[in-house]
mmCIF file of C-alpha atoms in Angstrom:
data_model
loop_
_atom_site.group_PDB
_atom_site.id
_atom_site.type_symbol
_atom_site.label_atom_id
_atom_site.label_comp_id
_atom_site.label_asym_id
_atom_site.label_seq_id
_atom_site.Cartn_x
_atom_site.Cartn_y
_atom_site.Cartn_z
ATOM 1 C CA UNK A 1 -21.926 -6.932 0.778
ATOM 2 C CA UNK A 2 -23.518 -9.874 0.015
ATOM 3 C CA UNK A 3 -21.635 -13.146 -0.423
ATOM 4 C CA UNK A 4 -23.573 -14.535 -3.240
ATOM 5 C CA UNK A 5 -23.421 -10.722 -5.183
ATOM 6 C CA UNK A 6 -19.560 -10.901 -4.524
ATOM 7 C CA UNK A 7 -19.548 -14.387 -6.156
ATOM 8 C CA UNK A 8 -21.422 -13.370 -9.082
ATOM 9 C CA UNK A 9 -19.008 -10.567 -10.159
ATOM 10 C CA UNK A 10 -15.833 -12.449 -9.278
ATOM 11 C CA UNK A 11 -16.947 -14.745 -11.638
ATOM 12 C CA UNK A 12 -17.846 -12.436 -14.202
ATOM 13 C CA UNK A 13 -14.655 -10.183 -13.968
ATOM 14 C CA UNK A 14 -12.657 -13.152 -13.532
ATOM 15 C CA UNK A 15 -13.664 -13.825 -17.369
ATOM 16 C CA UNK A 16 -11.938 -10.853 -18.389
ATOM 17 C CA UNK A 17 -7.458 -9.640 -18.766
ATOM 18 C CA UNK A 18 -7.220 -8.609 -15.245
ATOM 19 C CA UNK A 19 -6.236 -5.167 -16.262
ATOM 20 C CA UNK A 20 -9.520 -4.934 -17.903
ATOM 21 C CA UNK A 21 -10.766 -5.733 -14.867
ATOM 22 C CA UNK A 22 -9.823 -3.653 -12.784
ATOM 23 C CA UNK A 23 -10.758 -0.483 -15.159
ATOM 24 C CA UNK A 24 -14.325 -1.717 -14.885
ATOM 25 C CA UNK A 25 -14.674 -2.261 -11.514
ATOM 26 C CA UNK A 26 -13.006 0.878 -10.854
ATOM 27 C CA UNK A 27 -15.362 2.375 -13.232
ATOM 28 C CA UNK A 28 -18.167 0.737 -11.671
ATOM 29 C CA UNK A 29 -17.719 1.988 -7.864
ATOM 30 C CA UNK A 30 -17.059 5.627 -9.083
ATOM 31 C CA UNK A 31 -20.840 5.242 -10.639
ATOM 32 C CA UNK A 32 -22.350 3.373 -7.789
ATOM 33 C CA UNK A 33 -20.481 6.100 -5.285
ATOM 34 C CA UNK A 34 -21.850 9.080 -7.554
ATOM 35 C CA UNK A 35 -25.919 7.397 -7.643
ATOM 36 C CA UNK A 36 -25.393 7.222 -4.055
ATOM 37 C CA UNK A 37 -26.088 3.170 -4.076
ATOM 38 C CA UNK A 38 -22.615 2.232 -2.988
ATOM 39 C CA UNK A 39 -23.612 2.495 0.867
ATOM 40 C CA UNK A 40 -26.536 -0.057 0.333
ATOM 41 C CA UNK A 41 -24.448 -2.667 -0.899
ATOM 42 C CA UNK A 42 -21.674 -2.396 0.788
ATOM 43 C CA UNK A 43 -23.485 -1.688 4.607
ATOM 44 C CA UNK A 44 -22.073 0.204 6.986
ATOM 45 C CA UNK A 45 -18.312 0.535 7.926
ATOM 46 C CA UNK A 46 -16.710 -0.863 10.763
ATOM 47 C CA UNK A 47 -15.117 1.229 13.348
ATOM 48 C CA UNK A 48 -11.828 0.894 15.550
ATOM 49 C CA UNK A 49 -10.700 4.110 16.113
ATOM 50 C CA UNK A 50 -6.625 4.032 16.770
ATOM 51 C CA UNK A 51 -4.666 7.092 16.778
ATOM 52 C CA UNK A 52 -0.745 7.500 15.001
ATOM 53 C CA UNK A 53 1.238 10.000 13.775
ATOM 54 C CA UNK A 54 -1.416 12.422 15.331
ATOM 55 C CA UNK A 55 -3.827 11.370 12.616
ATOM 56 C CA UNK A 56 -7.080 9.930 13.566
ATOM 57 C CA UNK A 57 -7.538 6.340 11.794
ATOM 58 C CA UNK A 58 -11.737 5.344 11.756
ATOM 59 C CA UNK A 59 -10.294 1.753 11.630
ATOM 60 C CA UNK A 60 -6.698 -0.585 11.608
ATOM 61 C CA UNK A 61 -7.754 -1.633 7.657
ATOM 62 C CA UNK A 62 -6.454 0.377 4.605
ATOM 63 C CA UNK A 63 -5.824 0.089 1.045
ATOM 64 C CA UNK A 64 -2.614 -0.434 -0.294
ATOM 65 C CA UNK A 65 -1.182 1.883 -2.820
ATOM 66 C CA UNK A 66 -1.091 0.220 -6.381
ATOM 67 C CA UNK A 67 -5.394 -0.434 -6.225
ATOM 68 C CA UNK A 68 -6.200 3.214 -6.976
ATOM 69 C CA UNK A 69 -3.686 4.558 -8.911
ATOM 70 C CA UNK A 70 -5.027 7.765 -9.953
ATOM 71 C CA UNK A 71 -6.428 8.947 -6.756
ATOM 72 C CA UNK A 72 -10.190 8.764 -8.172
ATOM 73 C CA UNK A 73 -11.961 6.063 -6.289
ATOM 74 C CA UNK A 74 -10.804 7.370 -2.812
ATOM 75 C CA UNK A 75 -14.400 7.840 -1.380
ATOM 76 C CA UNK A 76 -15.545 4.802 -3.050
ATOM 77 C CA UNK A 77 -13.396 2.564 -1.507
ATOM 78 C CA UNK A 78 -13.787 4.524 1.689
ATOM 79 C CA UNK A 79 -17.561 3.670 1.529
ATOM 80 C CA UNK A 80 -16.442 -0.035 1.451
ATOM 81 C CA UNK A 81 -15.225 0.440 4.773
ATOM 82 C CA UNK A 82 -11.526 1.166 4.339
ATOM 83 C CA UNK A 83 -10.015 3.562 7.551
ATOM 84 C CA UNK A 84 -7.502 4.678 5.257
ATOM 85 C CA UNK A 85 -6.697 4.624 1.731
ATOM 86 C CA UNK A 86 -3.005 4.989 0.037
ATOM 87 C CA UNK A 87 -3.254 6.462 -3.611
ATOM 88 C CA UNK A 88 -0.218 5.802 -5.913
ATOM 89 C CA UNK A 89 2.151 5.033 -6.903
ATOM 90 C CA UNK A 90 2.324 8.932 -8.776
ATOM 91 C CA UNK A 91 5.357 10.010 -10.067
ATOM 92 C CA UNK A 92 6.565 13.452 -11.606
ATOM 93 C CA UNK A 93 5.381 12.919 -14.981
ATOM 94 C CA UNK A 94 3.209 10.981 -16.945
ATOM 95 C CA UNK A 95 3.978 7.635 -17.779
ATOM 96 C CA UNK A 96 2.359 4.386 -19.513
ATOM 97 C CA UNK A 97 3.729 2.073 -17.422
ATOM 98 C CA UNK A 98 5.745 -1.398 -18.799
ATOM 99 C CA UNK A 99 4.182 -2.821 -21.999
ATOM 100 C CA UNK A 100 0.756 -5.022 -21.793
ATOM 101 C CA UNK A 101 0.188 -8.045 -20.656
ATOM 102 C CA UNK A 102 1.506 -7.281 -17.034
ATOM 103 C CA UNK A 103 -0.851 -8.477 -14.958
ATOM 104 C CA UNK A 104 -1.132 -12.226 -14.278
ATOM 105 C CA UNK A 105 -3.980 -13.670 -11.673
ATOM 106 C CA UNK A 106 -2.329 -17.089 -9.961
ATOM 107 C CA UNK A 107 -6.278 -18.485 -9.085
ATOM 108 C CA UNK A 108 -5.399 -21.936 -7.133
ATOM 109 C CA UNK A 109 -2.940 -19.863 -4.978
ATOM 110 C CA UNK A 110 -4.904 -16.832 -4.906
ATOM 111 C CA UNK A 111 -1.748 -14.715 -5.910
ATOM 112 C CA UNK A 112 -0.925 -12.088 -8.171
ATOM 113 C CA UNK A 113 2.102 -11.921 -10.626
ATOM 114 C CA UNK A 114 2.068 -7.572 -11.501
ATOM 115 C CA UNK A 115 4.996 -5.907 -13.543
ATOM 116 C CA UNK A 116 2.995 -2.542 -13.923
ATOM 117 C CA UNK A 117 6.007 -0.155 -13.741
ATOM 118 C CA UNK A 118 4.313 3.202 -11.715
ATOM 119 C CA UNK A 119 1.739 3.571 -14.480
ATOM 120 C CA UNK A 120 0.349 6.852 -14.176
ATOM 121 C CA UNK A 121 -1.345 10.631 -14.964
ATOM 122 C CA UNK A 122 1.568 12.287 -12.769
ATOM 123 C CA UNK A 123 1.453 13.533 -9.595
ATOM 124 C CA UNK A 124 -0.559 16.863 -10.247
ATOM 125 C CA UNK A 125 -3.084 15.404 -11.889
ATOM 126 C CA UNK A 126 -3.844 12.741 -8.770
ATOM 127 C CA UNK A 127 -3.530 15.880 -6.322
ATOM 128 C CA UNK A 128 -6.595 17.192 -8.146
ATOM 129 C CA UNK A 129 -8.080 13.812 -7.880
ATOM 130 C CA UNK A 130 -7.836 13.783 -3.948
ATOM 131 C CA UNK A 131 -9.141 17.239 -4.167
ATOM 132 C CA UNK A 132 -12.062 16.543 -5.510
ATOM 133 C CA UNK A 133 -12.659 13.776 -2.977
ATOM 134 C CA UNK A 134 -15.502 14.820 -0.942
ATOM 135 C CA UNK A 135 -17.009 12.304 0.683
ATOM 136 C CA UNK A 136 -14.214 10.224 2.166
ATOM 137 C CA UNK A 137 -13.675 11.160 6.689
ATOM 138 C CA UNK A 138 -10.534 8.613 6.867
ATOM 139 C CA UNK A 139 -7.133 9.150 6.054
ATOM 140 C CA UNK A 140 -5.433 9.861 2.901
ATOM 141 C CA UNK A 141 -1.526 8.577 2.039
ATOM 142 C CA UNK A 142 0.093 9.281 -1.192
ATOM 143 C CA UNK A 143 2.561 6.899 -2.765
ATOM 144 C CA UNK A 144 5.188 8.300 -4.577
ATOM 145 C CA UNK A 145 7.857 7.211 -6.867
ATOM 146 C CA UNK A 146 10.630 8.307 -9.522
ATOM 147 C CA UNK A 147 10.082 8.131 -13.482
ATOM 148 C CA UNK A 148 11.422 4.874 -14.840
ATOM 149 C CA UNK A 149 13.988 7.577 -17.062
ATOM 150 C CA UNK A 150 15.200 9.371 -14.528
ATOM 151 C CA UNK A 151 18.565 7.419 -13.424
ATOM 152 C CA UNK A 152 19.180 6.704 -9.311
ATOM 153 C CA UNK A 153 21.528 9.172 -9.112
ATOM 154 C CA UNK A 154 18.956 12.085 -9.784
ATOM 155 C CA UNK A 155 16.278 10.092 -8.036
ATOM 156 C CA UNK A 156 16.043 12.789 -5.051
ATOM 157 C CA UNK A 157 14.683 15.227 -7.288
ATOM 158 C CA UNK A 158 11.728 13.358 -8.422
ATOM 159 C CA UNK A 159 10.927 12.306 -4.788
ATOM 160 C CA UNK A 160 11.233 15.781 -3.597
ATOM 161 C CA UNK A 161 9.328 16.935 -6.239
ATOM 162 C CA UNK A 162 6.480 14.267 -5.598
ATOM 163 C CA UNK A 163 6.798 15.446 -1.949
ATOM 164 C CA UNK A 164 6.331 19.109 -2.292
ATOM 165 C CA UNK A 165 3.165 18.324 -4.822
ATOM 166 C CA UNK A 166 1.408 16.316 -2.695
ATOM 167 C CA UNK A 167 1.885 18.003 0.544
ATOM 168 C CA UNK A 168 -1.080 20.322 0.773
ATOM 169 C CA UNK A 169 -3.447 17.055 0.004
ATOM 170 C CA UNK A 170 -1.846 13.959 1.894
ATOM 171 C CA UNK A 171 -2.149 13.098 5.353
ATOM 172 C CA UNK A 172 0.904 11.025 4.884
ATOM 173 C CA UNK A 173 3.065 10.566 2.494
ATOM 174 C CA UNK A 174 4.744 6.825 1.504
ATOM 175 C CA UNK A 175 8.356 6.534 -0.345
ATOM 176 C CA UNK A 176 8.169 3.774 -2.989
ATOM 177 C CA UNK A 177 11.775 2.532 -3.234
ATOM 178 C CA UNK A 178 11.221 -0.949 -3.313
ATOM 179 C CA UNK A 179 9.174 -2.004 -6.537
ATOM 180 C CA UNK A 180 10.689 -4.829 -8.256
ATOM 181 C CA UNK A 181 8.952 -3.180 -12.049
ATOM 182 C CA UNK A 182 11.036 -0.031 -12.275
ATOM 183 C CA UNK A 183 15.068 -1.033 -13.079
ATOM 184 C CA UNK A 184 17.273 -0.348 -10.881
ATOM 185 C CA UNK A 185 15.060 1.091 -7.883
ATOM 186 C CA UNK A 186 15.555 -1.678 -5.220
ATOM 187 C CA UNK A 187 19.452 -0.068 -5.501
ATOM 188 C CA UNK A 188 17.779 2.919 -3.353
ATOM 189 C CA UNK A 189 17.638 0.013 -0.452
ATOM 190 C CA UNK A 190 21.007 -0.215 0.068
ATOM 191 C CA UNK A 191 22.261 1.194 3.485
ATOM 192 C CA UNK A 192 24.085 4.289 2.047
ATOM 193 C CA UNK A 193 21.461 5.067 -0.450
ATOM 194 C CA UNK A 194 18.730 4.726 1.762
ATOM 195 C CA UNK A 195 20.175 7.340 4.442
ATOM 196 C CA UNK A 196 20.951 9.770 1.177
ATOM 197 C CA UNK A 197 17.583 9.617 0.312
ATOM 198 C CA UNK A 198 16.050 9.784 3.487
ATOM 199 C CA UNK A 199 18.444 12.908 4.832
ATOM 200 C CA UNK A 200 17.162 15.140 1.598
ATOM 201 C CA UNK A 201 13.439 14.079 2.135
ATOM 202 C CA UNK A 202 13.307 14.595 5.909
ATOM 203 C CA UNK A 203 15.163 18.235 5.590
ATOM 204 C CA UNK A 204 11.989 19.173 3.160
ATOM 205 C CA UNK A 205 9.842 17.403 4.908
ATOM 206 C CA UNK A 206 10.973 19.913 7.820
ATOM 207 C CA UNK A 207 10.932 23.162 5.204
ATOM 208 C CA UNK A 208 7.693 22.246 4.472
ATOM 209 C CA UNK A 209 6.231 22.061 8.159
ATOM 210 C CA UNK A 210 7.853 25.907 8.970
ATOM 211 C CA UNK A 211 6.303 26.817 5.487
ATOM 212 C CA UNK A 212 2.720 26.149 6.087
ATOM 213 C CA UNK A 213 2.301 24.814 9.586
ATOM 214 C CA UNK A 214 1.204 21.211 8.447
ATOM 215 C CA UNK A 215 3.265 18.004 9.467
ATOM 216 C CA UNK A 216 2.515 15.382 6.774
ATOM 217 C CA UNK A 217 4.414 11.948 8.757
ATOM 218 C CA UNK A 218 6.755 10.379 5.727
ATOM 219 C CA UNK A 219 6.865 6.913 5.723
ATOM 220 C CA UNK A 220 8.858 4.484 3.746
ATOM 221 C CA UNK A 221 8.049 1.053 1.797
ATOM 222 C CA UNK A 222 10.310 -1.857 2.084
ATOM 223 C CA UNK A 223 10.973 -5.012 -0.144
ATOM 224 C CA UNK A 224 10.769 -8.654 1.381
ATOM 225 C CA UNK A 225 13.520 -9.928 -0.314
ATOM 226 C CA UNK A 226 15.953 -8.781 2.114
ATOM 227 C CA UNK A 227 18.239 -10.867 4.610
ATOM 228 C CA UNK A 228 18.665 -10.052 8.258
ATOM 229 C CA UNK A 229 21.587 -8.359 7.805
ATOM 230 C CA UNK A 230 19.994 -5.736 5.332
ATOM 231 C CA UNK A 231 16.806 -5.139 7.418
ATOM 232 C CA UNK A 232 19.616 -4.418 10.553
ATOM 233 C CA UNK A 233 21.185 -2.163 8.361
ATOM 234 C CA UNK A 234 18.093 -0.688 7.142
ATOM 235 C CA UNK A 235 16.770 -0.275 10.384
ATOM 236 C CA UNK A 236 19.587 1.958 11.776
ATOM 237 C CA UNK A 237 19.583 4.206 8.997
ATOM 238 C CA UNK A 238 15.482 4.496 9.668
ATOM 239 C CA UNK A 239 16.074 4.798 13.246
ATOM 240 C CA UNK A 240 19.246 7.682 12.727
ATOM 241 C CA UNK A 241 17.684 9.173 9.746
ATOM 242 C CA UNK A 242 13.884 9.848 11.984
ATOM 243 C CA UNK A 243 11.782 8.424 9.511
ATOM 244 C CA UNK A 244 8.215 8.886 10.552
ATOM 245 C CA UNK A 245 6.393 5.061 9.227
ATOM 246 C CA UNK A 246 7.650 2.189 7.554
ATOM 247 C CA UNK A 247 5.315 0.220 5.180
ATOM 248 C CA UNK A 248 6.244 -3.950 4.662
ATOM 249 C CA UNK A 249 5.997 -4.840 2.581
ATOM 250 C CA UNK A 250 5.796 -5.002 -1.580
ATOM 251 C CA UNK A 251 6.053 -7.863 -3.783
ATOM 252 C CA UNK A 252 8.293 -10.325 -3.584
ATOM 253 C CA UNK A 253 10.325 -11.698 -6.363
ATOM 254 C CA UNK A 254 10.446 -15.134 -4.851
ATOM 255 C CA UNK A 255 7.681 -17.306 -6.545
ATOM 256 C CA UNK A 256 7.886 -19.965 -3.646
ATOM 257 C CA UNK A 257 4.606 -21.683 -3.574
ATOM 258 C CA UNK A 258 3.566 -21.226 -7.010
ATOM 259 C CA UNK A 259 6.166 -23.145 -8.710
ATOM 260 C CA UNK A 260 3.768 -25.424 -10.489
ATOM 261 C CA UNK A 261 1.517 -22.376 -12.026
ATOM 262 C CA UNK A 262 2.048 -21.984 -15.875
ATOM 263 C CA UNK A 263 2.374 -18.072 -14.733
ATOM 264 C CA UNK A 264 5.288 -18.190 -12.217
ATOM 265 C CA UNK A 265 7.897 -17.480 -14.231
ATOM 266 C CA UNK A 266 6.434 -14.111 -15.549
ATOM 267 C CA UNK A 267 8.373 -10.749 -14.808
ATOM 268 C CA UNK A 268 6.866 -8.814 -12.145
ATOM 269 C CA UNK A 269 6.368 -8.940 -8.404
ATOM 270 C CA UNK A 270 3.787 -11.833 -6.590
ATOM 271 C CA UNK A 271 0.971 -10.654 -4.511
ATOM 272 C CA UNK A 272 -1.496 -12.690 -2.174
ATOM 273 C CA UNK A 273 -0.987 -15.542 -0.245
ATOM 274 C CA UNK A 274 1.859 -17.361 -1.221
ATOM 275 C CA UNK A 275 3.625 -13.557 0.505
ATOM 276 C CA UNK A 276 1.820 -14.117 3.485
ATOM 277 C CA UNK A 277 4.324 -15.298 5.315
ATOM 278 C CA UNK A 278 7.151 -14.099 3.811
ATOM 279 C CA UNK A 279 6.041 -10.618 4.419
ATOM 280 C CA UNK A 280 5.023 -11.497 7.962
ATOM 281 C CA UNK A 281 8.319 -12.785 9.183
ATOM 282 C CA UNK A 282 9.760 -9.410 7.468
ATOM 283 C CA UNK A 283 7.258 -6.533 9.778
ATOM 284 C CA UNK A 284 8.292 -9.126 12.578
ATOM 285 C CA UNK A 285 12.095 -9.088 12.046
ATOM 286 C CA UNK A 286 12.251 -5.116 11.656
ATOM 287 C CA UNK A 287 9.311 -4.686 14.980
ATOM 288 C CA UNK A 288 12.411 -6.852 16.598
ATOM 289 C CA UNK A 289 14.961 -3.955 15.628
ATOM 290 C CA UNK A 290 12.881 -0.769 15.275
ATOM 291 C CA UNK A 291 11.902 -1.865 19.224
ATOM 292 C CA UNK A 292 8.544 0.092 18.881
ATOM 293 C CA UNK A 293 10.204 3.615 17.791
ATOM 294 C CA UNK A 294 8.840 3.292 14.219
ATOM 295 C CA UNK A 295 5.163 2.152 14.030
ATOM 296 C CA UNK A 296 4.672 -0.340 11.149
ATOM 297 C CA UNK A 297 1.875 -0.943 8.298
ATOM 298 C CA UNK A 298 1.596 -4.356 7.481
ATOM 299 C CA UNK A 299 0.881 -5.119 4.242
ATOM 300 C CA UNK A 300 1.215 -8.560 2.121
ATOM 301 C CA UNK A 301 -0.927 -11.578 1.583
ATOM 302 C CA UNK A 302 -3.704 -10.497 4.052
ATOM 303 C CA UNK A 303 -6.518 -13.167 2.820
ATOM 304 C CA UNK A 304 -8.404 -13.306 6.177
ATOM 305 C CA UNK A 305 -9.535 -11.931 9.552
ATOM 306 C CA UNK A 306 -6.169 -14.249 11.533
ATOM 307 C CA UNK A 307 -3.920 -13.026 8.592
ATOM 308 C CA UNK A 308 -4.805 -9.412 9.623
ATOM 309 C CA UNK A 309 -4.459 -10.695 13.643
ATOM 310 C CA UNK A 310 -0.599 -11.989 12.631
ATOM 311 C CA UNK A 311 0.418 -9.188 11.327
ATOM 312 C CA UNK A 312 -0.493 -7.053 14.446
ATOM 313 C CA UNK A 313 1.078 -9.160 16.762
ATOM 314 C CA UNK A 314 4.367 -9.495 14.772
ATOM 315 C CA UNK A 315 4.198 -6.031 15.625
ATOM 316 C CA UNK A 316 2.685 -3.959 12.748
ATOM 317 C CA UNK A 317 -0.110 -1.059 14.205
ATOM 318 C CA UNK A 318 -2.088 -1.133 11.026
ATOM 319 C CA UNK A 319 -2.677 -3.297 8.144
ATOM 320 C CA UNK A 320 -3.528 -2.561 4.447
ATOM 321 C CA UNK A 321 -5.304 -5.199 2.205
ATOM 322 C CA UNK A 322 -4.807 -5.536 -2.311
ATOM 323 C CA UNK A 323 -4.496 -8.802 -3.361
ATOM 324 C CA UNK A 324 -6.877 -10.642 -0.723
ATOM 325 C CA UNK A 325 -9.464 -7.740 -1.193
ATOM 326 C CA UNK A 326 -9.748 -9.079 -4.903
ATOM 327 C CA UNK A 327 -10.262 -12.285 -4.590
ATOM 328 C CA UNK A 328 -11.630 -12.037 -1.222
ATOM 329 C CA UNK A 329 -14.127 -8.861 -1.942
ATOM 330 C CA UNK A 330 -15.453 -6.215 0.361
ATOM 331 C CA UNK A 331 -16.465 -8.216 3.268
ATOM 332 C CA UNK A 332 -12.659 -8.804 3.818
ATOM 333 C CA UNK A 333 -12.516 -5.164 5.194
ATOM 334 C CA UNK A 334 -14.859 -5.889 8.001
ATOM 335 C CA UNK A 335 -13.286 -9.427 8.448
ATOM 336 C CA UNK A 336 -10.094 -7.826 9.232
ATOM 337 C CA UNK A 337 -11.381 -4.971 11.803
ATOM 338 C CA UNK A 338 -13.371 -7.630 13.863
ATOM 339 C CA UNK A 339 -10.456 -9.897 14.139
ATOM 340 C CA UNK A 340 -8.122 -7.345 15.032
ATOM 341 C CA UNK A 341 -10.719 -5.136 17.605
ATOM 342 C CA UNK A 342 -11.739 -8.750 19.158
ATOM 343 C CA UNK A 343 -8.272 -9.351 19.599
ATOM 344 C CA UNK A 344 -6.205 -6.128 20.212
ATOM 345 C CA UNK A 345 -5.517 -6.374 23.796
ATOM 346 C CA UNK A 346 -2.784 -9.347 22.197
ATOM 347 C CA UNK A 347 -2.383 -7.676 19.194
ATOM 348 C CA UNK A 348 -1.380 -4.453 20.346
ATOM 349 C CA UNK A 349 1.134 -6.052 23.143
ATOM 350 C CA UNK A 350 3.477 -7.364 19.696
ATOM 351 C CA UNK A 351 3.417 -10.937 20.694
ATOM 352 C CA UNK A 352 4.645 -13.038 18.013
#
């Protein structure tokens, strides 16, 4: 895409709630994907074909769940260039979401402040949405999550439930336990809860594959805000429990960096740069205990081509992009598959 047509509508959309926002622009690469004009703008993909879980990835670069919600704008984003594309997070049931405003740009520090809450149609409705996806070759994860009512202690159900539903459409399948806008669900982090939750998943995820033949890989999402000792704890129960992928990581509730912005002190988790490190040091610290037996997708303040490079080499196998894609547009996708193909023979040996 053109520089100078990105700048224009950054500009323009940045005049509007961000919320707003993002409805349009959804809206609008639906309608440039369905007039078939989507291609010409955007040019033509990247590729940097890498192989995991047995699932063929056209490139390292993905979307991170959160951007497409609703599972509707998979094969537009997919003609942006994305290798994959995470859809989510979908829950059970319907819900709104936490009450409006809730999403907060940070401009000088190009972060994001969001305090959403899993705002979304329900999980059967976004199966039908990645049904109807036609267009889209890459790969296909679906976030899932529990309803904000449904208390931690029942919290199983709603993931198995998510699981089951989106089995027959997802080429992998991400647990979101680590959202800071749902109360009460970074408790599912903790060492015992964690293996609880992972045991009952993983013994349907194994139902599932006698059932219909299909292994869908499970992976799980992790917080930063965790000290060493959690992520060591974390890590065995990953490690014992034979989870498939992890994903790190979400947004932080630190607001380091963006002290100063009239904005920090919103509810929510931050986004974008100021995590960039943060959620660096985090993929690097569980690469260190995982020692190469779970692969990583790095995710968290990606805002260029080197950011995508660091995360590989703290030992992360694929990356996915939000935050920097909005305020970097499109041409971030490529950015990042250049950087990392130019550079993979380092990237791939998990130097840090």
């Amino acid at each position: 895409m053109s520089p100078l047509l990105y700048k224009i509508a950054k500009k323009c959309l940045f005049q509007l709630n961000p919320e707003t926002a993002h409805t349009i622009t959804l809206a609008g690469l639906r309608m440039a994907e369905r007039l078939r004009i989507l291609g010409l703008i955007a040019g033509t993909p990247e590729n940097d074909p890498v192989e995991l879980w047995g699932l063929k990835f056209p490139n390292r670069v993905g979307l991170a769940a959160g951007m497409d919600k609703e599972a509707d704008t998979i094969d537009a984003f997919g003609r942006l260039g994305f290798g994959f594309v995470e859809v989510g997070t979908l829950t059970p049931r319907p819900q709104p979401g936490n009450p409006k405003p809730r999403l907060f740009r940070l401009i000088p520090q190009e972060g994001i402040i969001n305090r959403m809450g899993f705002n979304n149609h329900g999980i059967d409705e976004g199966v039908c949405n990645i049904e109807k996806q036609s267009t889209f070759k890459g790969i296909v994860g679906v976030n899932i999550g529990k309803n904000k009512v449904t208390p931690n202690d029942e919290a199983n159900h709603d993931y198995l439930s998510c699981l089951r539903a989106a089995w027959p459409v997802a080429d992998y399948i991400a647990v979101n336990f680590s959202s800071p806008n749902t109360p009460g669900l970074r408790e599912l982090q903790k060492a015992d809860s964690a293996a609880r939750l992972l045991a009952v998943l993983k013994a349907e995820q194994s139902n599932l594959v006698s059932d219909t033949g299909k292994k869908v890989p499970l992976l799980m999402k992790v917080a930063p805000d965790m000290e060493i000792d959690q992520i060591r704890e974390l890590s065995r129960v990953f490690l014992d429990g034979g989870l498939d992928g992890l994903i790190a990581t979400n947004t932080t509730l630190g607001r380091g960096g963006v002290e100063r912005h009239p904005r920090h002190q919103e509810a929510g988790g931050l986004s974008g740069k100021p995590l960039t490190k943060r959620s660096t040091e985090i993929i690097q610290a569980f690469a260190a205990e995982l020692g190469g037996r779970i692969p990583i997708i790095g995710v968290g303040g990606i805002m260029t081509g080197d950011d995508a490079v660091k995360k590989l080499r703290a030992g992360a196998s694929l990356v996915q992009l939000y935050t920097g894609f909005i305020y970097k547009g499109p041409n971030l996708i490529g950015d990042c598959v250049r950087a990392m193909r130019e550079q993979s023979p380092a990237a791939k040996g998990g130097e840090a």
